[in-house]
Amino acid sequence: MKAIEFKDAASQRVYNSYIARCKRVVKILSVQDQEECLMEVNSYIYEYINDHHEDEMTGLLNILDRLGDPEITLREVVASKKIDQAIKTYNIKYLFQALFLNLRNGVAYILLAFMTVLLVTFPVLIVMKLITPSKTGIWVGPHTFFLGIISGKPDGIREIAGNYFIPIVIVLSILLYLLIITILKAIRKKKP
């Protein structure tokens, strides 16, 4: 991105400060997405200053006031681009970042965050099944069904998966991961 050059030193300092704040907000994104966001902000500033022939500092302050604080204005853009990155790459790191950034956006993201926590616990259950096979599994009993670790074996509760527990958990992990990605794609399509 080519920075706008101002004649007035104070205007240049205000502009540089605003762009530096924008860079801090978008640094979590890929280099290409960072550049795209910064070019968009720069474009708004440049077009406004060219269209409004007023004092350089006044024009700059007016457009920066309209754009708002980058920490607020760019939050939604960064969150949206993180979702796109998670969907494209299937990288769990980007998935966590996207869910964290979008946690404030509603119930769907809370559900997705819960599903992601489950996704993280499944490998722990696999390891625990290898360490303590008699206490880890899929447990059923009268009015009881759960997946996990049991400390004391109450009467009437029995483990039903046996040696198939690890393959079942692996398949559940894959299905849950694909479901999370599918829900994210559906949410992205609904947004304008």
PDB file of C-alpha atoms in Angstrom:
ATOM      1  CA  MET A   1       0.000   0.000   0.000  1.00  0.00           C
ATOM      2  CA  LYS A   2       1.325   3.403  -0.955  1.00  0.00           C
ATOM      3  CA  ALA A   3       0.857   5.889   1.851  1.00  0.00           C
ATOM      4  CA  ILE A   4      -0.842   9.201   1.111  1.00  0.00           C
ATOM      5  CA  GLU A   5       1.535  12.136   1.349  1.00  0.00           C
ATOM      6  CA  PHE A   6       0.239  15.330   2.929  1.00  0.00           C
ATOM      7  CA  LYS A   7       1.738  18.814   2.648  1.00  0.00           C
ATOM      8  CA  ASP A   8       1.026  19.589   6.283  1.00  0.00           C
ATOM      9  CA  ALA A   9       3.289  17.745   8.766  1.00  0.00           C
ATOM     10  CA  ALA A  10       0.534  17.565  11.397  1.00  0.00           C
ATOM     11  CA  SER A  11      -1.855  15.983   8.873  1.00  0.00           C
ATOM     12  CA  GLN A  12       0.818  13.457   7.925  1.00  0.00           C
ATOM     13  CA  ARG A  13       1.350  12.577  11.590  1.00  0.00           C
ATOM     14  CA  VAL A  14      -2.412  12.096  12.170  1.00  0.00           C
ATOM     15  CA  TYR A  15      -2.695   9.964   9.016  1.00  0.00           C
ATOM     16  CA  ASN A  16       0.358   7.841   9.926  1.00  0.00           C
ATOM     17  CA  SER A  17      -1.017   7.296  13.427  1.00  0.00           C
ATOM     18  CA  TYR A  18      -4.398   6.167  12.081  1.00  0.00           C
ATOM     19  CA  ILE A  19      -2.820   3.777   9.561  1.00  0.00           C
ATOM     20  CA  ALA A  20      -0.528   2.375  12.299  1.00  0.00           C
ATOM     21  CA  ARG A  21      -3.622   1.654  14.416  1.00  0.00           C
ATOM     22  CA  CYS A  22      -5.239  -0.048  11.411  1.00  0.00           C
ATOM     23  CA  LYS A  23      -2.116  -2.184  10.925  1.00  0.00           C
ATOM     24  CA  ARG A  24      -2.240  -3.317  14.560  1.00  0.00           C
ATOM     25  CA  VAL A  25      -5.887  -4.362  14.170  1.00  0.00           C
ATOM     26  CA  VAL A  26      -5.342  -6.365  10.966  1.00  0.00           C
ATOM     27  CA  LYS A  27      -1.981  -7.956  11.886  1.00  0.00           C
ATOM     28  CA  ILE A  28      -3.742 -11.254  12.731  1.00  0.00           C
ATOM     29  CA  LEU A  29      -4.707 -11.638   9.045  1.00  0.00           C
ATOM     30  CA  SER A  30      -2.635 -13.028   6.194  1.00  0.00           C
ATOM     31  CA  VAL A  31      -0.330 -10.530   4.463  1.00  0.00           C
ATOM     32  CA  GLN A  32      -2.644 -10.377   1.446  1.00  0.00           C
ATOM     33  CA  ASP A  33      -5.727  -9.693   3.589  1.00  0.00           C
ATOM     34  CA  GLN A  34      -3.817  -7.094   5.618  1.00  0.00           C
ATOM     35  CA  GLU A  35      -2.848  -5.306   2.438  1.00  0.00           C
ATOM     36  CA  GLU A  36      -6.420  -5.462   1.119  1.00  0.00           C
ATOM     37  CA  CYS A  37      -7.878  -3.955   4.310  1.00  0.00           C
ATOM     38  CA  LEU A  38      -5.269  -1.209   4.491  1.00  0.00           C
ATOM     39  CA  MET A  39      -5.729  -0.333   0.818  1.00  0.00           C
ATOM     40  CA  GLU A  40      -9.494  -0.072   1.367  1.00  0.00           C
ATOM     41  CA  VAL A  41      -9.053   2.317   4.306  1.00  0.00           C
ATOM     42  CA  ASN A  42      -6.442   4.289   2.379  1.00  0.00           C
ATOM     43  CA  SER A  43      -8.791   4.496  -0.599  1.00  0.00           C
ATOM     44  CA  TYR A  44     -11.608   5.946   1.528  1.00  0.00           C
ATOM     45  CA  ILE A  45      -9.271   8.593   2.931  1.00  0.00           C
ATOM     46  CA  TYR A  46      -7.788   9.476  -0.465  1.00  0.00           C
ATOM     47  CA  GLU A  47     -11.158   9.750  -2.224  1.00  0.00           C
ATOM     48  CA  TYR A  48     -12.680  11.882   0.517  1.00  0.00           C
ATOM     49  CA  ILE A  49      -9.775  14.318   0.554  1.00  0.00           C
ATOM     50  CA  ASN A  50      -9.822  14.618  -3.255  1.00  0.00           C
ATOM     51  CA  ASP A  51     -13.612  15.118  -3.379  1.00  0.00           C
ATOM     52  CA  HIS A  52     -13.754  17.713  -0.590  1.00  0.00           C
ATOM     53  CA  HIS A  53     -11.579  20.720  -1.260  1.00  0.00           C
ATOM     54  CA  GLU A  54     -11.185  21.992   2.252  1.00  0.00           C
ATOM     55  CA  ASP A  55      -8.237  22.425   4.566  1.00  0.00           C
ATOM     56  CA  GLU A  56      -6.088  19.270   4.463  1.00  0.00           C
ATOM     57  CA  MET A  57      -6.268  18.699   8.225  1.00  0.00           C
ATOM     58  CA  THR A  58     -10.022  19.368   8.381  1.00  0.00           C
ATOM     59  CA  GLY A  59     -10.708  16.955   5.528  1.00  0.00           C
ATOM     60  CA  LEU A  60      -8.535  14.277   7.113  1.00  0.00           C
ATOM     61  CA  LEU A  61     -10.161  14.672  10.522  1.00  0.00           C
ATOM     62  CA  ASN A  62     -13.635  14.551   8.938  1.00  0.00           C
ATOM     63  CA  ILE A  63     -13.008  11.272   7.099  1.00  0.00           C
ATOM     64  CA  LEU A  64     -11.253   9.691  10.095  1.00  0.00           C
ATOM     65  CA  ASP A  65     -14.225  10.685  12.236  1.00  0.00           C
ATOM     66  CA  ARG A  66     -16.586   9.083   9.708  1.00  0.00           C
ATOM     67  CA  LEU A  67     -14.493   5.920   9.526  1.00  0.00           C
ATOM     68  CA  GLY A  68     -14.344   5.681  13.308  1.00  0.00           C
ATOM     69  CA  ASP A  69     -11.792   3.983  15.506  1.00  0.00           C
ATOM     70  CA  PRO A  70     -10.076   1.176  13.569  1.00  0.00           C
ATOM     71  CA  GLU A  71     -10.289  -1.056  16.648  1.00  0.00           C
ATOM     72  CA  ILE A  72     -14.088  -0.944  16.289  1.00  0.00           C
ATOM     73  CA  THR A  73     -14.544  -0.367  12.549  1.00  0.00           C
ATOM     74  CA  LEU A  74     -12.198  -3.123  11.390  1.00  0.00           C
ATOM     75  CA  ARG A  75     -13.193  -5.698  14.023  1.00  0.00           C
ATOM     76  CA  GLU A  76     -16.002  -7.129  11.867  1.00  0.00           C
ATOM     77  CA  VAL A  77     -13.836  -7.089   8.730  1.00  0.00           C
ATOM     78  CA  VAL A  78     -11.009  -8.933  10.497  1.00  0.00           C
ATOM     79  CA  ALA A  79     -13.429 -11.492  11.955  1.00  0.00           C
ATOM     80  CA  SER A  80     -15.008 -12.058   8.542  1.00  0.00           C
ATOM     81  CA  LYS A  81     -11.660 -12.522   6.817  1.00  0.00           C
ATOM     82  CA  LYS A  82     -10.540 -14.948   9.557  1.00  0.00           C
ATOM     83  CA  ILE A  83     -13.638 -17.072   8.892  1.00  0.00           C
ATOM     84  CA  ASP A  84     -12.805 -17.088   5.185  1.00  0.00           C
ATOM     85  CA  GLN A  85      -9.244 -18.149   5.985  1.00  0.00           C
ATOM     86  CA  ALA A  86     -10.451 -20.949   8.298  1.00  0.00           C
ATOM     87  CA  ILE A  87     -12.878 -22.214   5.652  1.00  0.00           C
ATOM     88  CA  LYS A  88     -10.283 -22.169   2.863  1.00  0.00           C
ATOM     89  CA  THR A  89      -7.404 -23.757   4.765  1.00  0.00           C
ATOM     90  CA  TYR A  90      -9.188 -26.119   7.190  1.00  0.00           C
ATOM     91  CA  ASN A  91      -6.456 -25.085   9.661  1.00  0.00           C
ATOM     92  CA  ILE A  92      -7.568 -25.567  13.275  1.00  0.00           C
ATOM     93  CA  LYS A  93      -5.516 -22.547  14.424  1.00  0.00           C
ATOM     94  CA  TYR A  94      -7.450 -20.243  12.099  1.00  0.00           C
ATOM     95  CA  LEU A  95     -10.688 -21.914  13.147  1.00  0.00           C
ATOM     96  CA  PHE A  96     -10.004 -21.079  16.805  1.00  0.00           C
ATOM     97  CA  GLN A  97      -9.065 -17.506  15.916  1.00  0.00           C
ATOM     98  CA  ALA A  98     -12.201 -17.062  13.800  1.00  0.00           C
ATOM     99  CA  LEU A  99     -14.442 -18.441  16.526  1.00  0.00           C
ATOM    100  CA  PHE A 100     -12.791 -16.291  19.183  1.00  0.00           C
ATOM    101  CA  LEU A 101     -13.126 -13.145  17.067  1.00  0.00           C
ATOM    102  CA  ASN A 102     -16.755 -13.918  16.279  1.00  0.00           C
ATOM    103  CA  LEU A 103     -17.810 -15.105  19.718  1.00  0.00           C
ATOM    104  CA  ARG A 104     -19.559 -11.799  20.254  1.00  0.00           C
ATOM    105  CA  ASN A 105     -21.642 -12.193  17.112  1.00  0.00           C
ATOM    106  CA  GLY A 106     -24.337 -14.457  18.435  1.00  0.00           C
ATOM    107  CA  VAL A 107     -25.649 -17.783  19.486  1.00  0.00           C
ATOM    108  CA  ALA A 108     -24.410 -19.588  16.383  1.00  0.00           C
ATOM    109  CA  TYR A 109     -20.846 -18.755  17.281  1.00  0.00           C
ATOM    110  CA  ILE A 110     -21.364 -19.821  20.890  1.00  0.00           C
ATOM    111  CA  LEU A 111     -22.623 -23.167  19.582  1.00  0.00           C
ATOM    112  CA  LEU A 112     -19.607 -23.373  17.277  1.00  0.00           C
ATOM    113  CA  ALA A 113     -17.287 -22.589  20.178  1.00  0.00           C
ATOM    114  CA  PHE A 114     -18.904 -25.368  22.232  1.00  0.00           C
ATOM    115  CA  MET A 115     -18.502 -27.788  19.327  1.00  0.00           C
ATOM    116  CA  THR A 116     -14.845 -26.777  19.027  1.00  0.00           C
ATOM    117  CA  VAL A 117     -14.278 -27.478  22.729  1.00  0.00           C
ATOM    118  CA  LEU A 118     -15.750 -30.933  22.144  1.00  0.00           C
ATOM    119  CA  LEU A 119     -13.442 -31.344  19.179  1.00  0.00           C
ATOM    120  CA  VAL A 120     -10.446 -30.593  21.405  1.00  0.00           C
ATOM    121  CA  THR A 121     -11.578 -33.014  24.135  1.00  0.00           C
ATOM    122  CA  PHE A 122     -11.882 -35.985  21.781  1.00  0.00           C
ATOM    123  CA  PRO A 123      -8.096 -36.489  21.404  1.00  0.00           C
ATOM    124  CA  VAL A 124      -7.814 -36.256  25.204  1.00  0.00           C
ATOM    125  CA  LEU A 125     -10.373 -39.060  25.499  1.00  0.00           C
ATOM    126  CA  ILE A 126      -8.385 -41.180  23.051  1.00  0.00           C
ATOM    127  CA  VAL A 127      -5.234 -40.761  25.140  1.00  0.00           C
ATOM    128  CA  MET A 128      -7.165 -41.490  28.333  1.00  0.00           C
ATOM    129  CA  LYS A 129      -8.604 -44.668  26.773  1.00  0.00           C
ATOM    130  CA  LEU A 130      -5.043 -45.830  26.143  1.00  0.00           C
ATOM    131  CA  ILE A 131      -3.927 -44.943  29.684  1.00  0.00           C
ATOM    132  CA  THR A 132      -7.017 -46.026  31.662  1.00  0.00           C
ATOM    133  CA  PRO A 133      -9.159 -48.205  29.388  1.00  0.00           C
ATOM    134  CA  SER A 134     -11.438 -49.431  32.184  1.00  0.00           C
ATOM    135  CA  LYS A 135     -12.499 -45.897  33.160  1.00  0.00           C
ATOM    136  CA  THR A 136     -12.884 -44.323  29.701  1.00  0.00           C
ATOM    137  CA  GLY A 137     -15.603 -45.054  27.171  1.00  0.00           C
ATOM    138  CA  ILE A 138     -19.225 -44.676  26.155  1.00  0.00           C
ATOM    139  CA  TRP A 139     -21.273 -45.361  29.269  1.00  0.00           C
ATOM    140  CA  VAL A 140     -24.957 -46.332  29.449  1.00  0.00           C
ATOM    141  CA  GLY A 141     -27.247 -47.222  32.278  1.00  0.00           C
ATOM    142  CA  PRO A 142     -30.753 -46.572  33.518  1.00  0.00           C
ATOM    143  CA  HIS A 143     -31.536 -42.995  32.434  1.00  0.00           C
ATOM    144  CA  THR A 144     -27.821 -42.427  31.736  1.00  0.00           C
ATOM    145  CA  PHE A 145     -25.735 -41.990  28.605  1.00  0.00           C
ATOM    146  CA  PHE A 146     -22.397 -40.224  28.409  1.00  0.00           C
ATOM    147  CA  LEU A 147     -19.052 -40.249  26.689  1.00  0.00           C
ATOM    148  CA  GLY A 148     -15.982 -39.757  28.817  1.00  0.00           C
ATOM    149  CA  ILE A 149     -14.173 -40.814  31.949  1.00  0.00           C
ATOM    150  CA  ILE A 150     -15.856 -42.325  34.987  1.00  0.00           C
ATOM    151  CA  SER A 151     -14.170 -42.334  38.396  1.00  0.00           C
ATOM    152  CA  GLY A 152     -16.186 -44.891  40.344  1.00  0.00           C
ATOM    153  CA  LYS A 153     -18.345 -47.361  38.489  1.00  0.00           C
ATOM    154  CA  PRO A 154     -21.917 -46.957  39.797  1.00  0.00           C
ATOM    155  CA  ASP A 155     -24.252 -49.963  39.698  1.00  0.00           C
ATOM    156  CA  GLY A 156     -26.093 -50.486  36.434  1.00  0.00           C
ATOM    157  CA  ILE A 157     -23.718 -48.441  34.285  1.00  0.00           C
ATOM    158  CA  ARG A 158     -21.660 -50.259  31.679  1.00  0.00           C
ATOM    159  CA  GLU A 159     -19.292 -49.326  28.870  1.00  0.00           C
ATOM    160  CA  ILE A 160     -20.665 -50.290  25.433  1.00  0.00           C
ATOM    161  CA  ALA A 161     -17.952 -49.352  22.898  1.00  0.00           C
ATOM    162  CA  GLY A 162     -15.085 -51.494  24.153  1.00  0.00           C
ATOM    163  CA  ASN A 163     -12.236 -51.654  21.655  1.00  0.00           C
ATOM    164  CA  TYR A 164     -14.265 -49.611  19.163  1.00  0.00           C
ATOM    165  CA  PHE A 165     -14.121 -46.491  21.361  1.00  0.00           C
ATOM    166  CA  ILE A 166     -11.051 -44.978  19.663  1.00  0.00           C
ATOM    167  CA  PRO A 167     -12.333 -45.450  16.070  1.00  0.00           C
ATOM    168  CA  ILE A 168     -15.746 -44.080  17.125  1.00  0.00           C
ATOM    169  CA  VAL A 169     -14.151 -40.985  18.674  1.00  0.00           C
ATOM    170  CA  ILE A 170     -11.943 -40.451  15.603  1.00  0.00           C
ATOM    171  CA  VAL A 171     -14.974 -40.632  13.296  1.00  0.00           C
ATOM    172  CA  LEU A 172     -16.928 -38.300  15.619  1.00  0.00           C
ATOM    173  CA  SER A 173     -14.006 -35.848  15.575  1.00  0.00           C
ATOM    174  CA  ILE A 174     -13.880 -35.803  11.783  1.00  0.00           C
ATOM    175  CA  LEU A 175     -17.654 -35.412  11.485  1.00  0.00           C
ATOM    176  CA  LEU A 176     -17.732 -32.653  14.103  1.00  0.00           C
ATOM    177  CA  TYR A 177     -14.898 -30.793  12.398  1.00  0.00           C
ATOM    178  CA  LEU A 178     -16.633 -30.979   9.014  1.00  0.00           C
ATOM    179  CA  LEU A 179     -19.901 -29.860  10.636  1.00  0.00           C
ATOM    180  CA  ILE A 180     -18.172 -26.813  12.147  1.00  0.00           C
ATOM    181  CA  ILE A 181     -16.704 -25.858   8.761  1.00  0.00           C
ATOM    182  CA  THR A 182     -20.090 -26.372   7.053  1.00  0.00           C
ATOM    183  CA  ILE A 183     -21.861 -24.166   9.604  1.00  0.00           C
ATOM    184  CA  LEU A 184     -19.206 -21.484   9.153  1.00  0.00           C
ATOM    185  CA  LYS A 185     -19.724 -21.617   5.385  1.00  0.00           C
ATOM    186  CA  ALA A 186     -23.490 -21.273   5.843  1.00  0.00           C
ATOM    187  CA  ILE A 187     -23.035 -18.290   8.145  1.00  0.00           C
ATOM    188  CA  ARG A 188     -20.662 -16.651   5.647  1.00  0.00           C
ATOM    189  CA  LYS A 189     -23.212 -17.060   2.841  1.00  0.00           C
ATOM    190  CA  LYS A 190     -25.921 -15.367   4.918  1.00  0.00           C
ATOM    191  CA  LYS A 191     -23.824 -12.266   5.592  1.00  0.00           C
ATOM    192  CA  PRO A 192     -23.923  -9.552   2.923  1.00  0.00           C
TER     193      PRO A 192
END
